[in-house]
Amino acid sequence: MVIPVHDVNPARRTPWVTYALIAANVLVFITTPGTAGSVAGADDLAQLCHLQAFLDHYAAVPRELIHHQTPRLVPTGDVGIGPHGPGCVVGPPAYDKSPALSVFTAMFLHGGWLHLLGNMLFLLIFGNNVEDRMGHIRYFLFYLVCGYAAGYGFALLNAGSAEPLIGASGAIAGVLGAYIVLWPKARVWVLVPFLVFLPLRLPAWLVLGFWFALQAVYSSGHGVSGAGTVAYAAHVVGFVVGMLLAWPLKPGTPPPPEPPGLLFGRRARPHYSW
């Protein structure tokens, strides 16, 4: 998988919504129960039970989204001793959970530092231009629509699943879909792992098209064992919805500047101006 680091496509306006989304995701992550312990390497049962209860409350669960009802028994966050030894206690929920609202809260939850940083990197690089083209308010609504479409799309394909669905990936996939429609020829600096990380400057249609192709392959169960624990289908749905919503904006979208020089090699190294 290539790692994007910068695109040659300057924005005209400050992407305040993109910055706010990144800040909100980071803030929620560092205040999520169990985060500090996971960074320190601790994974004791009490921490896991607390995290499980938190995710059950705020994450989107496909079965709940489809049937619009929550289970009678949920993790309470406490540790108990059962017939088979220590475990997490379950009981009637002490809260009223809205499955529809959980799709929104799940967009700000992440399973680890790599999950968070990977998502925020893609949002930072590609979100500023999409926000610039759409405007702040319309961009925020677009982000939410893509996130909801990805969440419910994944739920429809996994209607019986009780596993929590978390992450901003579906909404960010919509941003990537919009970007490839609006600026397919924009140059993107990427790092390609080939013995060492090789810097290349490639067109957006190749970088994001390759990313989408991988998500589509993985969502079908090929290339990963049991499709892993990543909701690849949500990425596919979000990407497609983002493309469709951005398509009417394609006419009149100014093309990105064409950078001089080679597409790879020493002379093609980026000169950043932030």
PDB file of C-alpha atoms in Angstrom:
ATOM      1  CA  MET A   1       0.000   0.000   0.000  1.00  0.00           C
ATOM      2  CA  VAL A   2       1.373   3.426  -0.913  1.00  0.00           C
ATOM      3  CA  ILE A   3       1.476   6.131   1.746  1.00  0.00           C
ATOM      4  CA  PRO A   4       0.417   9.623   0.576  1.00  0.00           C
ATOM      5  CA  VAL A   5       2.365  12.501   2.092  1.00  0.00           C
ATOM      6  CA  HIS A   6       1.419  15.574   0.052  1.00  0.00           C
ATOM      7  CA  ASP A   7      -0.597  16.601  -2.997  1.00  0.00           C
ATOM      8  CA  VAL A   8       0.367  19.295  -5.507  1.00  0.00           C
ATOM      9  CA  ASN A   9      -3.031  20.985  -5.396  1.00  0.00           C
ATOM     10  CA  PRO A  10      -3.090  24.151  -3.271  1.00  0.00           C
ATOM     11  CA  ALA A  11      -6.383  25.196  -1.680  1.00  0.00           C
ATOM     12  CA  ARG A  12      -7.624  28.786  -1.750  1.00  0.00           C
ATOM     13  CA  ARG A  13      -9.265  28.776   1.682  1.00  0.00           C
ATOM     14  CA  THR A  14      -8.255  27.500   5.096  1.00  0.00           C
ATOM     15  CA  PRO A  15      -9.929  24.084   5.609  1.00  0.00           C
ATOM     16  CA  TRP A  16     -11.390  24.842   9.021  1.00  0.00           C
ATOM     17  CA  VAL A  17     -13.843  21.926   8.945  1.00  0.00           C
ATOM     18  CA  THR A  18     -11.112  19.442   8.059  1.00  0.00           C
ATOM     19  CA  TYR A  19      -8.952  20.759  10.891  1.00  0.00           C
ATOM     20  CA  ALA A  20     -11.896  20.612  13.297  1.00  0.00           C
ATOM     21  CA  LEU A  21     -12.683  17.018  12.315  1.00  0.00           C
ATOM     22  CA  ILE A  22      -9.069  15.990  12.861  1.00  0.00           C
ATOM     23  CA  ALA A  23      -8.982  17.722  16.244  1.00  0.00           C
ATOM     24  CA  ALA A  24     -12.260  16.106  17.298  1.00  0.00           C
ATOM     25  CA  ASN A  25     -11.070  12.633  16.291  1.00  0.00           C
ATOM     26  CA  VAL A  26      -7.809  13.031  18.190  1.00  0.00           C
ATOM     27  CA  LEU A  27      -9.569  14.427  21.267  1.00  0.00           C
ATOM     28  CA  VAL A  28     -12.103  11.602  21.344  1.00  0.00           C
ATOM     29  CA  PHE A  29      -9.370   9.025  20.898  1.00  0.00           C
ATOM     30  CA  ILE A  30      -7.184  10.220  23.765  1.00  0.00           C
ATOM     31  CA  THR A  31     -10.225  10.385  26.065  1.00  0.00           C
ATOM     32  CA  THR A  32     -11.587   6.969  25.095  1.00  0.00           C
ATOM     33  CA  PRO A  33     -11.399   4.527  28.040  1.00  0.00           C
ATOM     34  CA  GLY A  34      -8.461   2.173  27.642  1.00  0.00           C
ATOM     35  CA  THR A  35      -6.508   4.357  25.227  1.00  0.00           C
ATOM     36  CA  ALA A  36      -3.794   5.289  27.707  1.00  0.00           C
ATOM     37  CA  GLY A  37      -3.390   1.667  28.715  1.00  0.00           C
ATOM     38  CA  SER A  38      -3.221   0.491  25.125  1.00  0.00           C
ATOM     39  CA  VAL A  39      -0.411   2.978  24.444  1.00  0.00           C
ATOM     40  CA  ALA A  40       1.477   1.793  27.521  1.00  0.00           C
ATOM     41  CA  GLY A  41       0.979  -1.825  26.498  1.00  0.00           C
ATOM     42  CA  ALA A  42      -1.425  -2.768  29.272  1.00  0.00           C
ATOM     43  CA  ASP A  43      -4.424  -4.891  28.360  1.00  0.00           C
ATOM     44  CA  ASP A  44      -5.777  -6.077  31.720  1.00  0.00           C
ATOM     45  CA  LEU A  45      -9.287  -7.440  31.964  1.00  0.00           C
ATOM     46  CA  ALA A  46     -10.720  -4.395  33.744  1.00  0.00           C
ATOM     47  CA  GLN A  47      -9.514  -2.134  30.969  1.00  0.00           C
ATOM     48  CA  LEU A  48     -10.894  -4.426  28.284  1.00  0.00           C
ATOM     49  CA  CYS A  49     -14.284  -4.653  29.997  1.00  0.00           C
ATOM     50  CA  HIS A  50     -14.458  -0.875  30.334  1.00  0.00           C
ATOM     51  CA  LEU A  51     -13.577  -0.401  26.680  1.00  0.00           C
ATOM     52  CA  GLN A  52     -16.093  -3.042  25.610  1.00  0.00           C
ATOM     53  CA  ALA A  53     -18.872  -1.284  27.516  1.00  0.00           C
ATOM     54  CA  PHE A  54     -17.883   2.084  26.033  1.00  0.00           C
ATOM     55  CA  LEU A  55     -17.890   0.755  22.468  1.00  0.00           C
ATOM     56  CA  ASP A  56     -21.184  -1.045  22.948  1.00  0.00           C
ATOM     57  CA  HIS A  57     -22.682   2.279  23.989  1.00  0.00           C
ATOM     58  CA  TYR A  58     -21.225   4.553  21.299  1.00  0.00           C
ATOM     59  CA  ALA A  59     -20.219   2.327  18.376  1.00  0.00           C
ATOM     60  CA  ALA A  60     -22.534   1.391  15.529  1.00  0.00           C
ATOM     61  CA  VAL A  61     -23.622  -2.250  15.568  1.00  0.00           C
ATOM     62  CA  PRO A  62     -24.938  -3.606  12.230  1.00  0.00           C
ATOM     63  CA  ARG A  63     -27.645  -5.753  13.822  1.00  0.00           C
ATOM     64  CA  GLU A  64     -28.919  -2.762  15.791  1.00  0.00           C
ATOM     65  CA  LEU A  65     -28.943  -0.533  12.722  1.00  0.00           C
ATOM     66  CA  ILE A  66     -30.958  -2.981  10.651  1.00  0.00           C
ATOM     67  CA  HIS A  67     -33.512  -3.926  13.307  1.00  0.00           C
ATOM     68  CA  HIS A  68     -33.402  -0.554  15.097  1.00  0.00           C
ATOM     69  CA  GLN A  69     -33.332  -2.122  18.539  1.00  0.00           C
ATOM     70  CA  THR A  70     -30.679  -2.675  21.162  1.00  0.00           C
ATOM     71  CA  PRO A  71     -29.982  -5.918  23.084  1.00  0.00           C
ATOM     72  CA  ARG A  72     -31.465  -6.564  26.508  1.00  0.00           C
ATOM     73  CA  LEU A  73     -28.061  -7.351  28.017  1.00  0.00           C
ATOM     74  CA  VAL A  74     -24.902  -5.344  27.399  1.00  0.00           C
ATOM     75  CA  PRO A  75     -21.442  -5.148  29.003  1.00  0.00           C
ATOM     76  CA  THR A  76     -21.521  -3.003  32.134  1.00  0.00           C
ATOM     77  CA  GLY A  77     -17.781  -2.345  32.297  1.00  0.00           C
ATOM     78  CA  ASP A  78     -17.372  -4.374  35.483  1.00  0.00           C
ATOM     79  CA  VAL A  79     -15.347  -7.546  35.982  1.00  0.00           C
ATOM     80  CA  GLY A  80     -16.936 -10.612  37.556  1.00  0.00           C
ATOM     81  CA  ILE A  81     -16.191 -14.249  38.267  1.00  0.00           C
ATOM     82  CA  GLY A  82     -18.299 -16.803  36.419  1.00  0.00           C
ATOM     83  CA  PRO A  83     -18.310 -20.582  36.017  1.00  0.00           C
ATOM     84  CA  HIS A  84     -15.434 -20.335  33.545  1.00  0.00           C
ATOM     85  CA  GLY A  85     -13.372 -17.782  35.474  1.00  0.00           C
ATOM     86  CA  PRO A  86     -13.058 -13.990  35.339  1.00  0.00           C
ATOM     87  CA  GLY A  87     -14.938 -12.118  32.650  1.00  0.00           C
ATOM     88  CA  CYS A  88     -16.893  -8.995  31.776  1.00  0.00           C
ATOM     89  CA  VAL A  89     -20.243  -8.573  33.520  1.00  0.00           C
ATOM     90  CA  VAL A  90     -23.355  -8.056  31.387  1.00  0.00           C
ATOM     91  CA  GLY A  91     -26.651  -6.576  32.465  1.00  0.00           C
ATOM     92  CA  PRO A  92     -29.549  -4.382  31.313  1.00  0.00           C
ATOM     93  CA  PRO A  93     -28.283  -1.169  29.716  1.00  0.00           C
ATOM     94  CA  ALA A  94     -28.271   1.890  31.969  1.00  0.00           C
ATOM     95  CA  TYR A  95     -28.689   4.185  28.964  1.00  0.00           C
ATOM     96  CA  ASP A  96     -30.974   4.711  25.986  1.00  0.00           C
ATOM     97  CA  LYS A  97     -29.029   4.144  22.786  1.00  0.00           C
ATOM     98  CA  SER A  98     -30.188   5.431  19.426  1.00  0.00           C
ATOM     99  CA  PRO A  99     -28.833   3.145  16.676  1.00  0.00           C
ATOM    100  CA  ALA A 100     -29.093   5.950  14.106  1.00  0.00           C
ATOM    101  CA  LEU A 101     -27.146   8.379  16.312  1.00  0.00           C
ATOM    102  CA  SER A 102     -24.526   5.709  16.970  1.00  0.00           C
ATOM    103  CA  VAL A 103     -23.415   5.969  13.335  1.00  0.00           C
ATOM    104  CA  PHE A 104     -22.416   9.570  14.037  1.00  0.00           C
ATOM    105  CA  THR A 105     -20.591   8.849  17.298  1.00  0.00           C
ATOM    106  CA  ALA A 106     -18.836   5.845  15.720  1.00  0.00           C
ATOM    107  CA  MET A 107     -17.235   8.170  13.145  1.00  0.00           C
ATOM    108  CA  PHE A 108     -15.058   9.613  15.917  1.00  0.00           C
ATOM    109  CA  LEU A 109     -13.944   6.330  17.489  1.00  0.00           C
ATOM    110  CA  HIS A 110     -10.791   4.456  16.505  1.00  0.00           C
ATOM    111  CA  GLY A 111      -9.267   1.147  17.495  1.00  0.00           C
ATOM    112  CA  GLY A 112      -5.668   2.271  17.880  1.00  0.00           C
ATOM    113  CA  TRP A 113      -3.038   4.855  17.012  1.00  0.00           C
ATOM    114  CA  LEU A 114      -2.343   3.422  13.552  1.00  0.00           C
ATOM    115  CA  HIS A 115      -6.064   3.397  12.744  1.00  0.00           C
ATOM    116  CA  LEU A 116      -6.401   7.028  13.846  1.00  0.00           C
ATOM    117  CA  LEU A 117      -3.227   8.382  12.241  1.00  0.00           C
ATOM    118  CA  GLY A 118      -3.862   6.622   8.926  1.00  0.00           C
ATOM    119  CA  ASN A 119      -7.352   8.076   8.679  1.00  0.00           C
ATOM    120  CA  MET A 120      -6.267  11.570   9.686  1.00  0.00           C
ATOM    121  CA  LEU A 121      -3.406  11.538   7.180  1.00  0.00           C
ATOM    122  CA  PHE A 122      -5.772  10.840   4.273  1.00  0.00           C
ATOM    123  CA  LEU A 123      -8.280  13.409   5.564  1.00  0.00           C
ATOM    124  CA  LEU A 124      -5.606  16.096   5.903  1.00  0.00           C
ATOM    125  CA  ILE A 125      -4.138  15.560   2.432  1.00  0.00           C
ATOM    126  CA  PHE A 126      -7.339  15.235   0.425  1.00  0.00           C
ATOM    127  CA  GLY A 127      -9.983  16.887   2.582  1.00  0.00           C
ATOM    128  CA  ASN A 128      -8.704  20.450   2.250  1.00  0.00           C
ATOM    129  CA  ASN A 129      -9.324  20.593  -1.509  1.00  0.00           C
ATOM    130  CA  VAL A 130     -12.749  18.988  -1.306  1.00  0.00           C
ATOM    131  CA  GLU A 131     -13.731  21.432   1.438  1.00  0.00           C
ATOM    132  CA  ASP A 132     -12.382  24.309  -0.664  1.00  0.00           C
ATOM    133  CA  ARG A 133     -14.523  23.245  -3.629  1.00  0.00           C
ATOM    134  CA  MET A 134     -17.716  22.570  -1.669  1.00  0.00           C
ATOM    135  CA  GLY A 135     -17.548  25.234   1.004  1.00  0.00           C
ATOM    136  CA  HIS A 136     -17.391  24.626   4.743  1.00  0.00           C
ATOM    137  CA  ILE A 137     -21.025  23.783   5.536  1.00  0.00           C
ATOM    138  CA  ARG A 138     -21.719  21.730   2.434  1.00  0.00           C
ATOM    139  CA  TYR A 139     -18.469  19.832   2.953  1.00  0.00           C
ATOM    140  CA  PHE A 140     -19.416  18.958   6.539  1.00  0.00           C
ATOM    141  CA  LEU A 141     -22.830  17.709   5.417  1.00  0.00           C
ATOM    142  CA  PHE A 142     -21.153  15.754   2.611  1.00  0.00           C
ATOM    143  CA  TYR A 143     -18.803  14.145   5.157  1.00  0.00           C
ATOM    144  CA  LEU A 144     -21.726  13.080   7.345  1.00  0.00           C
ATOM    145  CA  VAL A 145     -23.744  11.706   4.420  1.00  0.00           C
ATOM    146  CA  CYS A 146     -20.800   9.598   3.248  1.00  0.00           C
ATOM    147  CA  GLY A 147     -20.228   8.341   6.793  1.00  0.00           C
ATOM    148  CA  TYR A 148     -23.866   7.374   7.232  1.00  0.00           C
ATOM    149  CA  ALA A 149     -24.025   5.737   3.809  1.00  0.00           C
ATOM    150  CA  ALA A 150     -20.901   3.715   4.619  1.00  0.00           C
ATOM    151  CA  GLY A 151     -22.240   2.669   8.030  1.00  0.00           C
ATOM    152  CA  TYR A 152     -25.672   1.590   6.828  1.00  0.00           C
ATOM    153  CA  GLY A 153     -24.231   0.069   3.658  1.00  0.00           C
ATOM    154  CA  PHE A 154     -21.942  -2.125   5.722  1.00  0.00           C
ATOM    155  CA  ALA A 155     -24.840  -3.016   8.035  1.00  0.00           C
ATOM    156  CA  LEU A 156     -26.993  -4.142   5.108  1.00  0.00           C
ATOM    157  CA  LEU A 157     -24.220  -6.471   3.973  1.00  0.00           C
ATOM    158  CA  ASN A 158     -23.634  -7.770   7.528  1.00  0.00           C
ATOM    159  CA  ALA A 159     -27.121  -7.610   9.012  1.00  0.00           C
ATOM    160  CA  GLY A 160     -26.504 -10.331  11.599  1.00  0.00           C
ATOM    161  CA  SER A 161     -23.236  -8.956  12.937  1.00  0.00           C
ATOM    162  CA  ALA A 162     -23.034  -7.788  16.545  1.00  0.00           C
ATOM    163  CA  GLU A 163     -19.454  -6.533  16.221  1.00  0.00           C
ATOM    164  CA  PRO A 164     -19.064  -2.777  16.823  1.00  0.00           C
ATOM    165  CA  LEU A 165     -18.304  -0.647  13.783  1.00  0.00           C
ATOM    166  CA  ILE A 166     -15.975   2.285  14.509  1.00  0.00           C
ATOM    167  CA  GLY A 167     -13.810   4.735  12.620  1.00  0.00           C
ATOM    168  CA  ALA A 168     -13.964   7.679  10.252  1.00  0.00           C
ATOM    169  CA  SER A 169     -12.856   5.533   7.308  1.00  0.00           C
ATOM    170  CA  GLY A 170     -16.243   5.431   5.576  1.00  0.00           C
ATOM    171  CA  ALA A 171     -16.646   9.214   5.629  1.00  0.00           C
ATOM    172  CA  ILE A 172     -13.031   9.757   4.573  1.00  0.00           C
ATOM    173  CA  ALA A 173     -13.485   7.247   1.743  1.00  0.00           C
ATOM    174  CA  GLY A 174     -16.236   9.571   0.502  1.00  0.00           C
ATOM    175  CA  VAL A 175     -13.716  12.436   0.521  1.00  0.00           C
ATOM    176  CA  LEU A 176     -11.331  10.302  -1.541  1.00  0.00           C
ATOM    177  CA  GLY A 177     -14.121   9.475  -3.984  1.00  0.00           C
ATOM    178  CA  ALA A 178     -14.886  13.168  -4.412  1.00  0.00           C
ATOM    179  CA  TYR A 179     -11.215  13.986  -4.923  1.00  0.00           C
ATOM    180  CA  ILE A 180     -10.707  11.429  -7.686  1.00  0.00           C
ATOM    181  CA  VAL A 181     -13.725  12.843  -9.526  1.00  0.00           C
ATOM    182  CA  LEU A 182     -12.742  16.493  -9.171  1.00  0.00           C
ATOM    183  CA  TRP A 183      -8.949  16.258  -9.589  1.00  0.00           C
ATOM    184  CA  PRO A 184      -8.017  12.919 -11.185  1.00  0.00           C
ATOM    185  CA  LYS A 185      -4.828  14.394 -12.681  1.00  0.00           C
ATOM    186  CA  ALA A 186      -3.576  16.113  -9.532  1.00  0.00           C
ATOM    187  CA  ARG A 187      -0.118  14.923  -8.554  1.00  0.00           C
ATOM    188  CA  VAL A 188       0.257  13.197  -5.206  1.00  0.00           C
ATOM    189  CA  TRP A 189       3.545  12.515  -3.454  1.00  0.00           C
ATOM    190  CA  VAL A 190       3.569   9.008  -2.040  1.00  0.00           C
ATOM    191  CA  LEU A 191       5.999   6.687  -0.315  1.00  0.00           C
ATOM    192  CA  VAL A 192       6.137   3.245  -1.884  1.00  0.00           C
ATOM    193  CA  PRO A 193       7.664   0.471   0.252  1.00  0.00           C
ATOM    194  CA  PHE A 194      10.218  -1.182  -2.032  1.00  0.00           C
ATOM    195  CA  LEU A 195      13.157  -2.313   0.104  1.00  0.00           C
ATOM    196  CA  VAL A 196      13.138   1.285   1.354  1.00  0.00           C
ATOM    197  CA  PHE A 197      10.387   3.894   1.124  1.00  0.00           C
ATOM    198  CA  LEU A 198      10.672   5.235  -2.406  1.00  0.00           C
ATOM    199  CA  PRO A 199       9.173   8.740  -2.997  1.00  0.00           C
ATOM    200  CA  LEU A 200       7.102   9.006  -6.172  1.00  0.00           C
ATOM    201  CA  ARG A 201       4.845  11.676  -7.608  1.00  0.00           C
ATOM    202  CA  LEU A 202       1.818   9.975  -9.129  1.00  0.00           C
ATOM    203  CA  PRO A 203      -1.567  11.116 -10.482  1.00  0.00           C
ATOM    204  CA  ALA A 204      -4.450  11.010  -8.023  1.00  0.00           C
ATOM    205  CA  TRP A 205      -6.470   8.647 -10.208  1.00  0.00           C
ATOM    206  CA  LEU A 206      -3.708   6.055  -9.865  1.00  0.00           C
ATOM    207  CA  VAL A 207      -3.134   6.506  -6.115  1.00  0.00           C
ATOM    208  CA  LEU A 208      -6.798   6.597  -5.116  1.00  0.00           C
ATOM    209  CA  GLY A 209      -7.887   4.144  -7.784  1.00  0.00           C
ATOM    210  CA  PHE A 210      -5.371   1.622  -6.473  1.00  0.00           C
ATOM    211  CA  TRP A 211      -6.594   2.258  -2.918  1.00  0.00           C
ATOM    212  CA  PHE A 212     -10.219   1.675  -3.973  1.00  0.00           C
ATOM    213  CA  ALA A 213      -9.321  -1.478  -5.885  1.00  0.00           C
ATOM    214  CA  LEU A 214      -7.666  -2.908  -2.774  1.00  0.00           C
ATOM    215  CA  GLN A 215     -10.718  -2.131  -0.648  1.00  0.00           C
ATOM    216  CA  ALA A 216     -12.989  -3.814  -3.184  1.00  0.00           C
ATOM    217  CA  VAL A 217     -10.805  -6.926  -3.320  1.00  0.00           C
ATOM    218  CA  TYR A 218     -10.501  -7.144   0.459  1.00  0.00           C
ATOM    219  CA  SER A 219     -14.230  -6.596   0.980  1.00  0.00           C
ATOM    220  CA  SER A 220     -14.890  -9.713  -1.100  1.00  0.00           C
ATOM    221  CA  GLY A 221     -12.719 -11.731   1.286  1.00  0.00           C
ATOM    222  CA  HIS A 222      -9.810 -12.130  -1.113  1.00  0.00           C
ATOM    223  CA  GLY A 223      -6.300 -11.203  -0.053  1.00  0.00           C
ATOM    224  CA  VAL A 224      -7.096 -11.231   3.679  1.00  0.00           C
ATOM    225  CA  SER A 225      -8.105 -13.955   6.075  1.00  0.00           C
ATOM    226  CA  GLY A 226     -11.854 -13.682   6.619  1.00  0.00           C
ATOM    227  CA  ALA A 227     -11.683 -10.037   5.445  1.00  0.00           C
ATOM    228  CA  GLY A 228      -9.811  -9.270   8.682  1.00  0.00           C
ATOM    229  CA  THR A 229     -11.354  -6.921  11.239  1.00  0.00           C
ATOM    230  CA  VAL A 230     -11.531  -3.943   8.883  1.00  0.00           C
ATOM    231  CA  ALA A 231     -14.882  -2.890   7.410  1.00  0.00           C
ATOM    232  CA  TYR A 232     -13.650  -2.783   3.817  1.00  0.00           C
ATOM    233  CA  ALA A 233     -17.202  -2.806   2.451  1.00  0.00           C
ATOM    234  CA  ALA A 234     -17.859   0.460   4.296  1.00  0.00           C
ATOM    235  CA  HIS A 235     -14.875   1.988   2.498  1.00  0.00           C
ATOM    236  CA  VAL A 236     -16.232   0.874  -0.864  1.00  0.00           C
ATOM    237  CA  VAL A 237     -19.707   2.278  -0.187  1.00  0.00           C
ATOM    238  CA  GLY A 238     -18.353   5.574   1.134  1.00  0.00           C
ATOM    239  CA  PHE A 239     -16.037   5.984  -1.862  1.00  0.00           C
ATOM    240  CA  VAL A 240     -18.791   5.368  -4.411  1.00  0.00           C
ATOM    241  CA  VAL A 241     -21.229   7.702  -2.653  1.00  0.00           C
ATOM    242  CA  GLY A 242     -18.547  10.392  -2.513  1.00  0.00           C
ATOM    243  CA  MET A 243     -17.961  10.059  -6.255  1.00  0.00           C
ATOM    244  CA  LEU A 244     -21.663  10.336  -7.043  1.00  0.00           C
ATOM    245  CA  LEU A 245     -22.199  13.375  -4.812  1.00  0.00           C
ATOM    246  CA  ALA A 246     -19.161  15.181  -6.228  1.00  0.00           C
ATOM    247  CA  TRP A 247     -19.946  14.484  -9.872  1.00  0.00           C
ATOM    248  CA  PRO A 248     -22.225  17.542 -10.347  1.00  0.00           C
ATOM    249  CA  LEU A 249     -19.345  19.755  -9.144  1.00  0.00           C
ATOM    250  CA  LYS A 250     -16.891  18.502 -11.752  1.00  0.00           C
ATOM    251  CA  PRO A 251     -17.821  21.108 -14.416  1.00  0.00           C
ATOM    252  CA  GLY A 252     -16.198  24.357 -13.432  1.00  0.00           C
ATOM    253  CA  THR A 253     -13.659  22.786 -11.080  1.00  0.00           C
ATOM    254  CA  PRO A 254     -10.307  24.427 -11.851  1.00  0.00           C
ATOM    255  CA  PRO A 255      -7.603  21.914 -12.788  1.00  0.00           C
ATOM    256  CA  PRO A 256      -4.646  21.471 -10.445  1.00  0.00           C
ATOM    257  CA  PRO A 257      -1.309  23.037 -11.354  1.00  0.00           C
ATOM    258  CA  GLU A 258       0.895  20.833 -13.483  1.00  0.00           C
ATOM    259  CA  PRO A 259       4.210  20.433 -11.651  1.00  0.00           C
ATOM    260  CA  PRO A 260       7.374  20.491 -13.766  1.00  0.00           C
ATOM    261  CA  GLY A 261      10.032  17.816 -13.695  1.00  0.00           C
ATOM    262  CA  LEU A 262      10.074  14.059 -13.488  1.00  0.00           C
ATOM    263  CA  LEU A 263       7.479  11.910 -11.803  1.00  0.00           C
ATOM    264  CA  PHE A 264      10.071  10.022  -9.802  1.00  0.00           C
ATOM    265  CA  GLY A 265      13.693  10.114  -8.829  1.00  0.00           C
ATOM    266  CA  ARG A 266      15.885  12.623  -6.990  1.00  0.00           C
ATOM    267  CA  ARG A 267      14.824  15.618  -9.090  1.00  0.00           C
ATOM    268  CA  ALA A 268      11.175  14.912  -8.302  1.00  0.00           C
ATOM    269  CA  ARG A 269      11.473  15.306  -4.549  1.00  0.00           C
ATOM    270  CA  PRO A 270       8.845  17.705  -3.187  1.00  0.00           C
ATOM    271  CA  HIS A 271       9.590  21.204  -1.948  1.00  0.00           C
ATOM    272  CA  TYR A 272       6.968  21.796   0.706  1.00  0.00           C
ATOM    273  CA  SER A 273       5.418  25.210   1.257  1.00  0.00           C
ATOM    274  CA  TRP A 274       2.908  25.031   4.079  1.00  0.00           C
TER     275      TRP A 274
END
